[in-house]
CSV table of C-alpha atoms in Angstrom, one decimal:
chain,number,residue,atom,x,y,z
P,1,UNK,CA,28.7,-11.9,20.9
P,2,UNK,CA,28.6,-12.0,16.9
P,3,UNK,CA,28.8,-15.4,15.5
P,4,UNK,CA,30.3,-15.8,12.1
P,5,UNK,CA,27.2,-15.5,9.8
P,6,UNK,CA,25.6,-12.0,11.4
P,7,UNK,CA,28.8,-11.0,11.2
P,8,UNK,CA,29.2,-11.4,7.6
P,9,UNK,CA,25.3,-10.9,7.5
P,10,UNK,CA,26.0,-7.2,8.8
P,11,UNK,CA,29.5,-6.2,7.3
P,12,UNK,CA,27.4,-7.1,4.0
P,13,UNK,CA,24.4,-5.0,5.2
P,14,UNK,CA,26.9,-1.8,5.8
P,15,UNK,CA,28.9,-2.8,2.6
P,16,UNK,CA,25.5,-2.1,0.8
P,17,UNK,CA,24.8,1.1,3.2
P,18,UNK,CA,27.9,2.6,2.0
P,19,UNK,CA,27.8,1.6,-1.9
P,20,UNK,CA,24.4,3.1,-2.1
P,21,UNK,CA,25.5,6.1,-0.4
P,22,UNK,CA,28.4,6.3,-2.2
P,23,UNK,CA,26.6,5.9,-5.8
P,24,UNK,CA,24.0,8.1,-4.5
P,25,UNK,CA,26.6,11.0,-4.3
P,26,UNK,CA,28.4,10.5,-7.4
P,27,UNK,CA,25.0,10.8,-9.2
P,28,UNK,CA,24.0,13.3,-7.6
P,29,UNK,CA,27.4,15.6,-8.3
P,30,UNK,CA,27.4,14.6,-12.0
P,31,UNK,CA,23.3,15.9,-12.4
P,32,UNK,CA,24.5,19.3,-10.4
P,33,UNK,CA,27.4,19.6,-12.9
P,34,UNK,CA,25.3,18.3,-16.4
P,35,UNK,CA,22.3,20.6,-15.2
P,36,UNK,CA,23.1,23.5,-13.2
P,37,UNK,CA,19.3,24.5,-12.0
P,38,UNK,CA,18.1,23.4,-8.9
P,39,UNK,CA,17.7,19.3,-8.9
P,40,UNK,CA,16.5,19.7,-5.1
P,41,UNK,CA,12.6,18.4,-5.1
P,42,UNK,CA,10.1,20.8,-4.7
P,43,UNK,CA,7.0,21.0,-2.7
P,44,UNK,CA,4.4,23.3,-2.5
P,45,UNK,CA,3.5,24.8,1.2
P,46,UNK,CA,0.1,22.3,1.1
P,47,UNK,CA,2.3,19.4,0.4
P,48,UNK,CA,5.2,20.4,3.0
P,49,UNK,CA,2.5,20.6,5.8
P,50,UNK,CA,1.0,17.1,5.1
P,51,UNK,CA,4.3,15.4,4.7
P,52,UNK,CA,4.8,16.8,8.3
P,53,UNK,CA,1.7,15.6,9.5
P,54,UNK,CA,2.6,12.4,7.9
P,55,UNK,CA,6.3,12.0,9.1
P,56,UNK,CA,4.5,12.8,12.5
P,57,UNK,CA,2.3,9.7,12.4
P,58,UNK,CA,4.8,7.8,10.9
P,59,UNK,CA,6.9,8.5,14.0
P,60,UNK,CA,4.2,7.6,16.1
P,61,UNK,CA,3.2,4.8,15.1
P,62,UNK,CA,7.4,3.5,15.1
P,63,UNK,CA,7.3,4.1,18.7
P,64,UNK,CA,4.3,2.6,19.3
P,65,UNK,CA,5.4,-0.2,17.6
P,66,UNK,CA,8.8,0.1,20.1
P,67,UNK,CA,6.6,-0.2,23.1
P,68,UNK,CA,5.0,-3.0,21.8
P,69,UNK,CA,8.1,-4.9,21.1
P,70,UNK,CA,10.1,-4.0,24.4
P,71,UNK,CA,6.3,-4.9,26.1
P,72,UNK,CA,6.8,-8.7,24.4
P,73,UNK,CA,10.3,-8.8,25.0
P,74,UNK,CA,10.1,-8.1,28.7
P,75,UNK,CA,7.8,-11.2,29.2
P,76,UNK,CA,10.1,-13.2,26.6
P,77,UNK,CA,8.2,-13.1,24.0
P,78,UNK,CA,10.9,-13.4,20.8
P,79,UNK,CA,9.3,-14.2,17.6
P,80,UNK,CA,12.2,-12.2,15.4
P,81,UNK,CA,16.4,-11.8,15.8
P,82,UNK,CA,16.8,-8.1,17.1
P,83,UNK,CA,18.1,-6.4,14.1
P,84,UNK,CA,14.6,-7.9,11.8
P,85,UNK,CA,12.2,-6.1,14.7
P,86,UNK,CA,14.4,-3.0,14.4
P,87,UNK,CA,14.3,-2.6,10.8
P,88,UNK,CA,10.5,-3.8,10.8
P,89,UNK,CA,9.8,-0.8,12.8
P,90,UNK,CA,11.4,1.4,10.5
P,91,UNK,CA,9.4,0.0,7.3
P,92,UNK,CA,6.4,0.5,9.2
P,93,UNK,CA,7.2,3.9,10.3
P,94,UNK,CA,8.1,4.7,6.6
P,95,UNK,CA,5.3,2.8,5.1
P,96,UNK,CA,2.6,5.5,7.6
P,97,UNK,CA,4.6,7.8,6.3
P,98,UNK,CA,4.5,7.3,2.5
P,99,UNK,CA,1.0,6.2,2.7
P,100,UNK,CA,-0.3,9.0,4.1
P,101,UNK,CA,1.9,11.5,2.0
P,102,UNK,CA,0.3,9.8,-1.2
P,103,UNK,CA,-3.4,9.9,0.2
P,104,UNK,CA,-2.3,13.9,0.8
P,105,UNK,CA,-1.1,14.1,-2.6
P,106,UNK,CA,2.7,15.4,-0.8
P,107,UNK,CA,5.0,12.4,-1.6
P,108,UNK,CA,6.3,13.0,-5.1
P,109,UNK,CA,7.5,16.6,-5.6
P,110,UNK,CA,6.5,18.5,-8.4
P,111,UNK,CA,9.3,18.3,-9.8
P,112,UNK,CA,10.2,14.2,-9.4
P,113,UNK,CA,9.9,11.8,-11.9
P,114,UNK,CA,7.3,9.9,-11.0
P,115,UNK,CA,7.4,7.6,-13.5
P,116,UNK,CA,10.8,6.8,-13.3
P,117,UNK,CA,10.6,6.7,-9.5
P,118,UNK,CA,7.6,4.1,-9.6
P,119,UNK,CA,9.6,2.1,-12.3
P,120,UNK,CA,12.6,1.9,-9.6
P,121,UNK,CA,9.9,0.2,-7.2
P,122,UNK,CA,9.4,-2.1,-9.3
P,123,UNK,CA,12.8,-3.3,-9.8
P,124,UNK,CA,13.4,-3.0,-5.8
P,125,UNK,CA,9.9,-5.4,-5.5
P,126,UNK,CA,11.8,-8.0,-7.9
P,127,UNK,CA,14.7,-8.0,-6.5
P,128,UNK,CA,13.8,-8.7,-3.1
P,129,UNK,CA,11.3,-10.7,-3.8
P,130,UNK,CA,13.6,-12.9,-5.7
P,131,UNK,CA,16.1,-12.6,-2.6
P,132,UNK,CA,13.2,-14.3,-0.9
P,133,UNK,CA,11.9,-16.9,-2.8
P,134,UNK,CA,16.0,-18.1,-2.7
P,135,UNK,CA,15.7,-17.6,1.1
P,136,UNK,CA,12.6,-19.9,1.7
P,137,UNK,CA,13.8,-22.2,-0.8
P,138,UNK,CA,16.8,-22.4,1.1
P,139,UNK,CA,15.1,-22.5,4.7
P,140,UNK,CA,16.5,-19.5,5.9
P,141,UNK,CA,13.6,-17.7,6.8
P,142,UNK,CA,12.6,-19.2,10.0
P,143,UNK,CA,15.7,-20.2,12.2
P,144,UNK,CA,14.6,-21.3,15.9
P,145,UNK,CA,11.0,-20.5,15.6
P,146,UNK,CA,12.4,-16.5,14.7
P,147,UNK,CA,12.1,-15.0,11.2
P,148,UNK,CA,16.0,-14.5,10.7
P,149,UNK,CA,17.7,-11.6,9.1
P,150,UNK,CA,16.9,-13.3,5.6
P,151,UNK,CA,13.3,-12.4,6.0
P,152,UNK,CA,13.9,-8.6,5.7
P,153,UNK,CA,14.0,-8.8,1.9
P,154,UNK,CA,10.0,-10.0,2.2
P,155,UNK,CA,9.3,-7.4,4.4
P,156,UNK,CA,11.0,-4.3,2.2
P,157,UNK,CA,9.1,-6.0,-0.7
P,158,UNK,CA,5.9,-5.9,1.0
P,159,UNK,CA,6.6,-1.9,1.9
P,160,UNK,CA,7.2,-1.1,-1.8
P,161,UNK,CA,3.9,-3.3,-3.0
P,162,UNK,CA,1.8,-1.3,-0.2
P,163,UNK,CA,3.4,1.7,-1.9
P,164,UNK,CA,2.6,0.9,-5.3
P,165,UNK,CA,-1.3,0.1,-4.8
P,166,UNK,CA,-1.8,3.4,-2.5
P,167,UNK,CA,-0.2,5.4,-5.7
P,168,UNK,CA,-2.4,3.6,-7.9
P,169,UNK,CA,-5.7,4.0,-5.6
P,170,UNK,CA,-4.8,7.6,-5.2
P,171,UNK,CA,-3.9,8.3,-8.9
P,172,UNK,CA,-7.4,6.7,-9.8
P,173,UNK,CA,-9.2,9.1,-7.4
P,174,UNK,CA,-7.6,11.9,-9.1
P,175,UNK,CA,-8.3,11.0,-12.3
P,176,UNK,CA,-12.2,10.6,-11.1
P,177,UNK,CA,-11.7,13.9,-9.4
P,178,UNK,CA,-10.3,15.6,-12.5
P,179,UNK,CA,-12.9,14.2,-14.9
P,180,UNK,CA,-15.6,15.9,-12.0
P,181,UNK,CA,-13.2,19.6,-12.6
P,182,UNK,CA,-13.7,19.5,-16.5
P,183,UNK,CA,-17.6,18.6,-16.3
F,1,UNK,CA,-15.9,27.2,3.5
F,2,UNK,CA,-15.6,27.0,-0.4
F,3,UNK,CA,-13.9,29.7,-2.0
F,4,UNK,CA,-16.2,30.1,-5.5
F,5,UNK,CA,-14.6,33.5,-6.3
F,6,UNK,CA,-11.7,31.8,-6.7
F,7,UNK,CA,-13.6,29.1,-9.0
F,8,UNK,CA,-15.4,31.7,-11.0
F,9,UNK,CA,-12.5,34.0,-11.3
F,10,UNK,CA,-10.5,30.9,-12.5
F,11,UNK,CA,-13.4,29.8,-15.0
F,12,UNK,CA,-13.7,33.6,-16.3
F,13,UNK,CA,-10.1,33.8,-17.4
F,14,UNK,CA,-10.7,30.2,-19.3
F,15,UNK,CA,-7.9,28.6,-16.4
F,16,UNK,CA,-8.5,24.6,-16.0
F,17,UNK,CA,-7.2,23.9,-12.2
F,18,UNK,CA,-3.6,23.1,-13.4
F,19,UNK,CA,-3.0,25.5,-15.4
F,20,UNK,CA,-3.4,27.7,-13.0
F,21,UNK,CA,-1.2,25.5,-10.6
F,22,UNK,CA,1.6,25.6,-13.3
F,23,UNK,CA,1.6,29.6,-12.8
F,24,UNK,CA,1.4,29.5,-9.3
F,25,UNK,CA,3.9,27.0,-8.8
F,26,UNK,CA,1.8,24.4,-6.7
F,27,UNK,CA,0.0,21.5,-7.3
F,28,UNK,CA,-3.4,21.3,-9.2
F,29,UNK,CA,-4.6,19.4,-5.7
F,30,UNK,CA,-3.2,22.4,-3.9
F,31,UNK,CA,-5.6,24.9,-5.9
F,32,UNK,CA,-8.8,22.3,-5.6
F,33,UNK,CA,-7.9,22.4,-1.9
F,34,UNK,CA,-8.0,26.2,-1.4
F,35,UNK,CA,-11.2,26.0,-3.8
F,36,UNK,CA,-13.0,23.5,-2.1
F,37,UNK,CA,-11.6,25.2,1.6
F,38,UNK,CA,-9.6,22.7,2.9
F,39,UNK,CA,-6.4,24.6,2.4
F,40,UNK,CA,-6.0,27.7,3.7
F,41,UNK,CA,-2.8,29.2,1.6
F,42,UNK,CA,-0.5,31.9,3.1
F,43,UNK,CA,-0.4,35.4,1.4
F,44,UNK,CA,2.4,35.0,-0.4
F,45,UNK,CA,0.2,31.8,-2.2
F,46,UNK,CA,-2.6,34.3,-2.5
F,47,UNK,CA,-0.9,37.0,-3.7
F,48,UNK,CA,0.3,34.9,-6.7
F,49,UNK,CA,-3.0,33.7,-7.5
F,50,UNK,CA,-4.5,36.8,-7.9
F,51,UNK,CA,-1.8,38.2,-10.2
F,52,UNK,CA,-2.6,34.8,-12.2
F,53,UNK,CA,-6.4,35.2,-12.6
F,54,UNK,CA,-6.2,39.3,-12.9
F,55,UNK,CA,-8.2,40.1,-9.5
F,56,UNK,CA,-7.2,41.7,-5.7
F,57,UNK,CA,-6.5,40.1,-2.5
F,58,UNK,CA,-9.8,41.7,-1.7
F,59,UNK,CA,-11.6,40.4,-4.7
F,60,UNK,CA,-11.0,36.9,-4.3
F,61,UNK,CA,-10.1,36.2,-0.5
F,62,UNK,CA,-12.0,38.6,1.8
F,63,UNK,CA,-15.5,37.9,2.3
């Protein structure tokens, strides 16, 4: 049974699901009327194979990541409410994922805006970071010994900060690798 | 193996990496991959590249 707060917890959670989806479509029906060219992204073949190698180990390590949580829960081992282990397997799934896919050079397509993309981390990193800092100010990270549904913001904001460093680690080795081409 | 017909054919029609990538439609990492031979592009891929740097199939991926 749902007591009152998850409930409003989740119908909040969807609420957002929706808006963003929502938004997401509007946008994206207003760029395909302004700019009648593609606005799909693009990837070469190279980058299409190593995003599949990486959404393959991203998947892998999700359901590793399953096992291990069914594993603990079996011998009553709860250390998170369900819904934070199920969306932390998901952000570390994605986070493989996107780490690998920037290592490969095959997670911005050639035709994204990567600046504009890394500036949207950026604002996603504050903002959850700022839901967090009102959540452990508030003491509603930890409730009965479990990190509680207010600890997801940390955890998304930790995903996008990974994110961030491996695009600036990779971008460096390119730069070194470019200044090698022109020599 | 690294492909250095492809590197000198580049170099001989004054081509930095990504500019060739811009007329190939890839990325420049995608040409330094086939260059330094861990990529191996399809034909379609190859077939581009050669019309970009002037040379055959032949020329620049058969050994």
């Amino acid at each position: 049974m749902l007591d009152n707060s998850n409930f409003y917890y989740g119908l909040g959670f969807l609420c957002g699901f929706v808006a963003v989806a929502i938004a997401g479509l509007i946008i994206s029906i207003v760029r395909k009327k302004k700019n009648k060219e593609n606005t799909q992204p693009y990837y070469d073949e190279r980058q299409n194979i190593a995003r599949g190698k990486s959404y393959q180990s991203g998947f892998f390590t999700m359901v590793g990541y399953y096992l291990v949580y069914a594993i603990l829960d079996v011998f009553g081992i709860t250390w998170c409410e369900n819904f934070v282990g199920v969306i932390l397997g998901i952000l570390i799934g994605v986070g493989v994922f996107a780490v690998i896919a920037i290592n490969n050079d095959a997670y911005f397509a050639l035709n994204s805006k990567k600046k504009q993309l890394i500036g949207l981390f950026v604002f996603i990193i504050i903002c959850q970071i700022a839901g967090s800092i009102g959540n452990i100010i508030n003491n509603e990270f930890i409730i009965n010994n479990k990190l509680s549904l207010n600890s997801i913001n940390l955890f998304v904001a930790v995903l996008f900060i990974i994110i961030l460093i491996a695009i600036f680690v990779h971008d460096r080795h390119l730069k070194q690798e470019e200044l090698v081409e022109t020599e | 193996m690294k492909n250095l017909k492809l590197k000198s054919a580049r170099a001989a029609k004054d081509m930095s990496q990504q500019a060739l990538a811009e007329a190939v439609g890839v990325s420049r990492q995608t040409i330094n991959a086939i260059e330094k031979g861990d990529y191996n592009p399809t034909i379609n891929l190859c077939v581009a590249i050669c019309k970009a740097v002037d040379k055959t199939l032949d020329e620049l991926f058969w050994d």
